[in-house]
Tab-separated table of C-alpha atoms and ligand atoms in Angstrom:
chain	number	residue	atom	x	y	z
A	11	UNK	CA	28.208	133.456	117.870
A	12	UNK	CA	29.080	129.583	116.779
A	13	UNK	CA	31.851	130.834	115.260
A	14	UNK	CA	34.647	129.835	117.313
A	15	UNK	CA	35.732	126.758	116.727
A	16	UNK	CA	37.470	124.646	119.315
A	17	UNK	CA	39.493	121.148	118.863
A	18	UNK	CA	40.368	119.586	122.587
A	19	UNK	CA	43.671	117.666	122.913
A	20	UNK	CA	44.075	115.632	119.115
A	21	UNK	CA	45.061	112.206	119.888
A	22	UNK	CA	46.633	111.613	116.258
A	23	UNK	CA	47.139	115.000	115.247
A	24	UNK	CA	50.248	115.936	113.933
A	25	UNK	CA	53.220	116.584	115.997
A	26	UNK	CA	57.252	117.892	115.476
A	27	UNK	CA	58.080	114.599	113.457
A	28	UNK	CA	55.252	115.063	110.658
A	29	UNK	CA	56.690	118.515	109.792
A	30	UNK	CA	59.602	118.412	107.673
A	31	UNK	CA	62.678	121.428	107.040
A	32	UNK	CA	62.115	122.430	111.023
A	33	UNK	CA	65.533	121.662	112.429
A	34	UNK	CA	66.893	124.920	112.441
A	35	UNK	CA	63.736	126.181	114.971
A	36	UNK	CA	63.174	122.628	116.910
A	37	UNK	CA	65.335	124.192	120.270
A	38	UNK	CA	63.891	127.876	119.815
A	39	UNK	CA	60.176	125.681	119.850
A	40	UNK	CA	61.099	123.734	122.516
A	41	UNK	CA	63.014	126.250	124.898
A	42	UNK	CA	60.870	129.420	124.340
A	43	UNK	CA	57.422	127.572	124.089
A	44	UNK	CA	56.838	124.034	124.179
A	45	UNK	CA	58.325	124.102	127.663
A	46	UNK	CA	56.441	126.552	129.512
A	47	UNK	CA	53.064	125.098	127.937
A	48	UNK	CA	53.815	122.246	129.657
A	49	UNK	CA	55.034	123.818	132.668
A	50	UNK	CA	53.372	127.317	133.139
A	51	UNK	CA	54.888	127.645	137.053
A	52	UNK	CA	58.104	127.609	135.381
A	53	UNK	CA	58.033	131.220	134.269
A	54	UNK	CA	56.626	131.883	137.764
A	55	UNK	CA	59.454	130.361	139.459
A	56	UNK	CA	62.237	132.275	137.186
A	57	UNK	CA	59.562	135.494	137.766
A	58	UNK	CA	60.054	136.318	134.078
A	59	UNK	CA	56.730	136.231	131.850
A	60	UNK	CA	56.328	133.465	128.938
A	61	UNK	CA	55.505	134.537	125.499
A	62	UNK	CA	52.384	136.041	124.874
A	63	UNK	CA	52.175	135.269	121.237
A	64	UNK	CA	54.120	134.130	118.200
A	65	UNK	CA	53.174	135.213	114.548
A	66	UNK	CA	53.887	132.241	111.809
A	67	UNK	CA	54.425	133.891	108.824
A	68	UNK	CA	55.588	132.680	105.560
A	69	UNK	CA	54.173	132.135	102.175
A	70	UNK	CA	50.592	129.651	102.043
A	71	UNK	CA	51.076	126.129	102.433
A	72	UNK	CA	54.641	126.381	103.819
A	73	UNK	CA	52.994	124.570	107.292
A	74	UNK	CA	52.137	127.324	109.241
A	75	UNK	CA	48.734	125.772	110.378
A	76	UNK	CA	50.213	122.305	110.993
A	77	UNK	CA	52.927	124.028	113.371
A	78	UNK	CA	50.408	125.801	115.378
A	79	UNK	CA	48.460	122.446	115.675
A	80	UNK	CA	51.628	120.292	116.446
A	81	UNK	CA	52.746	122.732	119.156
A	82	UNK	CA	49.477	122.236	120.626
A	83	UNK	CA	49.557	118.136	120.140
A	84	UNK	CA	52.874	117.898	121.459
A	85	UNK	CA	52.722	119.673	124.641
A	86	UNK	CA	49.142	118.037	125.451
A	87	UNK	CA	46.948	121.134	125.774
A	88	UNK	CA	43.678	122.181	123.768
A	89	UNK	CA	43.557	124.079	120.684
A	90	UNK	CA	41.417	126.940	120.011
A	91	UNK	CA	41.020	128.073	116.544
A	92	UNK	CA	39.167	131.545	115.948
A	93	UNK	CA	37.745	131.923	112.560
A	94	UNK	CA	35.671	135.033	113.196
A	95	UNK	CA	36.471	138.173	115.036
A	96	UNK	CA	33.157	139.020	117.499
A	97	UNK	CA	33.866	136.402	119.945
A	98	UNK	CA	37.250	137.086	121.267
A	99	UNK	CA	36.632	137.864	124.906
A	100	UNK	CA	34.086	134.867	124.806
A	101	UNK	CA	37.484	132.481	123.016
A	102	UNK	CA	39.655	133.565	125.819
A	103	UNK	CA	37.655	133.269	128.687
A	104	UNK	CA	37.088	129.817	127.282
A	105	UNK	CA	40.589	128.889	127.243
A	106	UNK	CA	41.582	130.401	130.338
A	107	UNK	CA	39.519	127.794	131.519
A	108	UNK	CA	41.175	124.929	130.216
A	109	UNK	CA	44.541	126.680	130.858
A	110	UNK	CA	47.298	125.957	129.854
A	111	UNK	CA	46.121	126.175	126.255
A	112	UNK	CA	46.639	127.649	121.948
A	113	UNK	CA	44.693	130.591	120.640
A	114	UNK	CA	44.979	130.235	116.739
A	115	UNK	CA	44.180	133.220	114.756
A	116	UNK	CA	45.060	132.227	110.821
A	117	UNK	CA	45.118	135.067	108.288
A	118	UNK	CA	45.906	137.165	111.344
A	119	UNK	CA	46.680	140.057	109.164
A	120	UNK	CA	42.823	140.231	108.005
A	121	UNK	CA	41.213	140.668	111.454
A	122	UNK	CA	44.706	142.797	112.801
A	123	UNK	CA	45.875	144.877	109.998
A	124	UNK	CA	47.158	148.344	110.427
A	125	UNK	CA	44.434	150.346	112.257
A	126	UNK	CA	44.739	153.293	109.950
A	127	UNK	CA	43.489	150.824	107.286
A	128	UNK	CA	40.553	149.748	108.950
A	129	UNK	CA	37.154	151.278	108.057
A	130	UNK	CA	34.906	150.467	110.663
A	131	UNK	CA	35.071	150.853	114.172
A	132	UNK	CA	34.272	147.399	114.526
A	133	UNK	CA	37.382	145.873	113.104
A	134	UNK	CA	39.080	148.590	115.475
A	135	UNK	CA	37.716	147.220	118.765
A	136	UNK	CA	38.445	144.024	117.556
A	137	UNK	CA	42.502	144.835	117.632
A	138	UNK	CA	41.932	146.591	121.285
A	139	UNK	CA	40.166	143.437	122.829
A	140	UNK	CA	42.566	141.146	121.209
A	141	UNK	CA	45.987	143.746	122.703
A	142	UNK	CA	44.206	143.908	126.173
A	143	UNK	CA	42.951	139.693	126.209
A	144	UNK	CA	46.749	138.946	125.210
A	145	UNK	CA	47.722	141.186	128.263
A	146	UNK	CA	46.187	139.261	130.460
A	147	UNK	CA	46.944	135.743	128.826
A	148	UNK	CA	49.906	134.628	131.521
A	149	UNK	CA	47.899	135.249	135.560
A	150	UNK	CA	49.492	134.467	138.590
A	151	UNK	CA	46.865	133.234	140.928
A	152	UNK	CA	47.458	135.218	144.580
A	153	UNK	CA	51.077	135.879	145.223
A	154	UNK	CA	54.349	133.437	145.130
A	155	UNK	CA	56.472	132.098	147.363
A	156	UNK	CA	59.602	132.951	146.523
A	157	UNK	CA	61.482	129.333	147.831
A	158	UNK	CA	58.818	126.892	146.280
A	159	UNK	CA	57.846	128.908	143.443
A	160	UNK	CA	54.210	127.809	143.770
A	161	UNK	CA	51.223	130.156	144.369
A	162	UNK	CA	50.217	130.761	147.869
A	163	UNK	CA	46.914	130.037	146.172
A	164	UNK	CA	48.360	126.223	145.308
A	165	UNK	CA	47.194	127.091	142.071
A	166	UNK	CA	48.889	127.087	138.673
A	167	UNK	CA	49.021	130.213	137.013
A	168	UNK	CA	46.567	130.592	133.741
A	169	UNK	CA	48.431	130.714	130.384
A	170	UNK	CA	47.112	130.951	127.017
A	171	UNK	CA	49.360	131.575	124.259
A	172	UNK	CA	48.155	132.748	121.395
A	173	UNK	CA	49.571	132.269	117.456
A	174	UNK	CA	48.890	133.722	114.398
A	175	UNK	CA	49.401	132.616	111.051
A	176	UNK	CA	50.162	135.505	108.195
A	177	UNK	CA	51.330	135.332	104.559
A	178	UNK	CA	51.483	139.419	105.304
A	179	UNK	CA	53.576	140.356	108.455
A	180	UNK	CA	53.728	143.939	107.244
A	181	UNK	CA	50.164	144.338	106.993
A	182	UNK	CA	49.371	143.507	110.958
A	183	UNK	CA	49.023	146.017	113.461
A	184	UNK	CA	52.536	147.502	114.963
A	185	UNK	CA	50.876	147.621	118.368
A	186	UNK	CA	50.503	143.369	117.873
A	187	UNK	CA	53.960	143.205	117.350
A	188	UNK	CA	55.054	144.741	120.093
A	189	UNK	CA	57.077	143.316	123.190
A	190	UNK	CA	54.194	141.550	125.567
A	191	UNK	CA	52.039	140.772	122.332
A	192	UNK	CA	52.906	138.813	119.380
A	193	UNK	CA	56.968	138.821	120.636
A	194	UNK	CA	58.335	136.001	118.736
A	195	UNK	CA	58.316	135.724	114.689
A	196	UNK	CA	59.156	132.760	113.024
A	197	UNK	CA	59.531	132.524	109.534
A	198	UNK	CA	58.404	129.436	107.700
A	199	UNK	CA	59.902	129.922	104.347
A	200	UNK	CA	59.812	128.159	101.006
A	201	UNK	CA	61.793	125.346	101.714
A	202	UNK	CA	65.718	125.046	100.310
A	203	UNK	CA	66.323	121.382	98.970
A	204	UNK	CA	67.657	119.830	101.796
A	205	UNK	CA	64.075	121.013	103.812
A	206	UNK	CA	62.200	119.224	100.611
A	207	UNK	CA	64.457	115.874	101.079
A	208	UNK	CA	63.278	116.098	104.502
A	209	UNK	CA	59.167	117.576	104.000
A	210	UNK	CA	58.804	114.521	101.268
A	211	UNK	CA	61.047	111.786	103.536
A	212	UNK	CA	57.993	112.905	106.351
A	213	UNK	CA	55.435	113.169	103.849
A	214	UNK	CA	56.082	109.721	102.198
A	215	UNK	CA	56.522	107.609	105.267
A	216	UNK	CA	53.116	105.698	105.595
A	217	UNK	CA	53.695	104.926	101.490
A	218	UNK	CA	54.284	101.627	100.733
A	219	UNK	CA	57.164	102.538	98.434
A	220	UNK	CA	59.141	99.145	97.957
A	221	UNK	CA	56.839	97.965	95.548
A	222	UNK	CA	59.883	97.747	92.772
A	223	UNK	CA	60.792	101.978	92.706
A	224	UNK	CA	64.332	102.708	93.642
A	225	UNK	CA	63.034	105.558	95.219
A	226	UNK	CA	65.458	108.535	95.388
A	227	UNK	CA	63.817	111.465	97.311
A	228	UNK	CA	66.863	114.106	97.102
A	229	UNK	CA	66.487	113.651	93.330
A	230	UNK	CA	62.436	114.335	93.553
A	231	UNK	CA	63.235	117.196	95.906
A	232	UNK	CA	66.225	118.769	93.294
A	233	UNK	CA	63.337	118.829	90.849
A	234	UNK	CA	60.947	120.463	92.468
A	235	UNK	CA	62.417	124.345	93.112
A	236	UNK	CA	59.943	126.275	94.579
A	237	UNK	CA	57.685	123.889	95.954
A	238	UNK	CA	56.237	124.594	99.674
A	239	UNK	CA	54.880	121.895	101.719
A	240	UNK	CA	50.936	121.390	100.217
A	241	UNK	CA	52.920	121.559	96.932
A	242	UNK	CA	55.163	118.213	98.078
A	243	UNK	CA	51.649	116.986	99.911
A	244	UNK	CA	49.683	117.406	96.843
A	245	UNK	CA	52.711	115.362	95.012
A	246	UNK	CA	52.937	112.624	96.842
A	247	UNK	CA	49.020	112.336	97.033
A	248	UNK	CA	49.238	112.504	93.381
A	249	UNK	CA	52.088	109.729	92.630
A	250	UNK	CA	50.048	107.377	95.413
A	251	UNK	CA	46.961	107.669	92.605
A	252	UNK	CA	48.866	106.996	89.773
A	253	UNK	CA	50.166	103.520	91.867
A	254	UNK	CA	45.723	102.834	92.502
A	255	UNK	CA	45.242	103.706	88.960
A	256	UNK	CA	48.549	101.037	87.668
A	257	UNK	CA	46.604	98.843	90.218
A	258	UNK	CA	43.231	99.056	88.858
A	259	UNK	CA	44.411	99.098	85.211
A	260	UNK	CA	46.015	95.944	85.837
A	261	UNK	CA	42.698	93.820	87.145
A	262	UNK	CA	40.667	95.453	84.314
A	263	UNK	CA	39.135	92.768	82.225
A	264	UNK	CA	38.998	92.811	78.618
A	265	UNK	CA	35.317	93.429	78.606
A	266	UNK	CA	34.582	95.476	80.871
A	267	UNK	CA	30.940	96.097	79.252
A	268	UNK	CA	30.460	91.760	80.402
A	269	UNK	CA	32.290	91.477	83.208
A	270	UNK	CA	29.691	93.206	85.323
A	271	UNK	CA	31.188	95.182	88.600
A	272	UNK	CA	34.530	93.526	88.271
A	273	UNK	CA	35.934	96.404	91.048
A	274	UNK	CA	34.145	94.610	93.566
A	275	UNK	CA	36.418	91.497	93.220
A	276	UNK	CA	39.066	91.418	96.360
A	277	UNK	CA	42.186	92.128	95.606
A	278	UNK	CA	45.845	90.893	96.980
A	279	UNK	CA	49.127	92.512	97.642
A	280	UNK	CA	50.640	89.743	95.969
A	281	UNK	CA	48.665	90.467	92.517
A	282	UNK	CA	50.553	93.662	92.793
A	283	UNK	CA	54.290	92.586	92.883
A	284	UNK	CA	56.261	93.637	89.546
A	285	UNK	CA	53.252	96.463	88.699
B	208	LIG	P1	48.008	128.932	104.451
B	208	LIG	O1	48.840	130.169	104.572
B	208	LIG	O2	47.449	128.734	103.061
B	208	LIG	O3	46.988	128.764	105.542
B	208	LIG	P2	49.852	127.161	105.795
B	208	LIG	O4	51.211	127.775	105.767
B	208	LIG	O5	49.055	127.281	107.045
B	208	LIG	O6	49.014	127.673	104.551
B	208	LIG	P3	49.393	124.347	106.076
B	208	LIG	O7	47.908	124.468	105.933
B	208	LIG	O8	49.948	124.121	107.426
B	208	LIG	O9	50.064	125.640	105.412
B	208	LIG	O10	49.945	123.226	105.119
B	208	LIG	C1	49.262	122.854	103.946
B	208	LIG	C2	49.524	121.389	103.668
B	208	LIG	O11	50.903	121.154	103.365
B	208	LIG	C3	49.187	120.494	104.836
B	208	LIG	O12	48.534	119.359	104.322
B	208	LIG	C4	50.509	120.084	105.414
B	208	LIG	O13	50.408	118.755	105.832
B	208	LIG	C5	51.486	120.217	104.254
B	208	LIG	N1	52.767	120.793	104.687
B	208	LIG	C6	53.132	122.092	104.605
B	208	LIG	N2	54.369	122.278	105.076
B	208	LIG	C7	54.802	121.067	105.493
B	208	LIG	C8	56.002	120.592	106.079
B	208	LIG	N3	57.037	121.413	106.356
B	208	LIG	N4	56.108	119.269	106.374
B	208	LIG	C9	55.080	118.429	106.105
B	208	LIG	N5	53.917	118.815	105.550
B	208	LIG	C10	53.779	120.110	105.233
């Protein structure tokens, strides 16, 4: 118990535009997901179910975690991130109350793998609560009429999608990946060069970067095969402390030993032109 944690709607959490090298799977997002989170009758109406659950997988710190959370930002609903495995029924009775709403499950493969590889019988009622809460994750309330598409309850129907993050598809349970469970798979691979031009043209936008650099991001991202997304993060953190450290260097007095706590002094942007 306590270890659910859950994150309501995050004002300034990231959304679509702070993930770069997701083009290629912005309509599949919005069609197949984004969509019905923000309109759960919809399915209803068309009397087709919405996905249960999608499984991120791809290599660690290609975004996987940032998608999940940027789904959840962008179509306005809370995000509910499990971190331990006894509370599952507890997690979605919780969302189902603030409906619609994300299940997150990261390292999905650890709590789901392959039930013949699980010792106890523990982590095997874990995968059976998580295959029959998932089952009921989309409920119609009463029945629907078939001309307005609404509920004769007037209700909304209840939809939680859940998503799990894996580096390991393989290694979760078959019965998760099954049609009605974990449906959709999308990959989040290392990112080709054009996705780094684009992950470092999102990740460097908030840098002040006219400060006398001809900055050429293609070139950064030609020369940096192999990176993933926390790789260009860590990067660009990185070349913003060198520019603090030019910055400090160049208000350092001679004596520092004398000049007591010359860091306190204020500083200026103009001081910094030409550094
Ligand atoms: P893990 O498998 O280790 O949990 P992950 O795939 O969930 O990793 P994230 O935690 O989402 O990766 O990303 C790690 C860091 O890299 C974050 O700070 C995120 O901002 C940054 N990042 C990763 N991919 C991208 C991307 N495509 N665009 C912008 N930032 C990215």
């Amino acid at each position: 118990v306590g270890d659910v944690e859950s994150d309501q709607v995050v004002k300034d959490g990231p959304k679509f535009k702070d993930i770069g090298g997701i083009q290629g799977i912005l309509d599949e997002l919005i069609n197949d997901i984004l969509f019905p989170l923000c309109h759960p009758e919809l399915p209803m109406y068309l009397g087709v179910k919405p996905l249960s659950g999608i499984l991120l997988h791809g290599p660690p710190g290609c975004g996987k975690t940032k998608l999940a959370h940027a789904i959840a930002n962008e179509a306005g609903i809370p995000f509910y991130k499990i971190s331990a495995t006894e509370n599952i029924r507890d997690l979605f009775s919780k969302a189902n109350k603030t409906s619609p709403s994300i299940i997150f499950i990261d390292e999905i493969d650890a709590i789901a793998s392959k039930r013949e590889n699980l010792q106890r019988e523990m982590e095997k009622r874990i995968v059976t609560q998580l295959l029959t809460c998932m089952d009921e994750s989309y409920e119609v309330p009463g029945t629907t009429d078939a001309d307005s598409g609404s509920t004769t309850s007037g209700k909304k129907p209840g939809y939680v999608l859940v998503i799990g993050a894996t580096n390991r598809p393989d290694a979760v349970d078959p019965a998760l990946r099954r049609p009605g469970r974990f449906d959709r798979e999308i990959a989040l691979g290392v990112p080709d060069e054009n996705a780094r031009t684009e992950i470092l043209s999102v990740l460097s936008r908030n840098l002040r970067l006219e400060m006398g650099c001809n900055f050429d991001l293609a070139k950064i991202a030609k020369a940096t095969p192999g990176f993933v997304g926390a790789d260009l993060s860590a990067l660009v953190n990185k070349a913003g402390n060198l520019a603090m450290k030019r910055i400090v260097d160049s208000r350092k007095p001679d004596n520092e030993a004398t000049d007591g706590d010359w860091w306190r002094q204020p500083w200026e942007a103009k001081d910094m032109e030409g550094l």
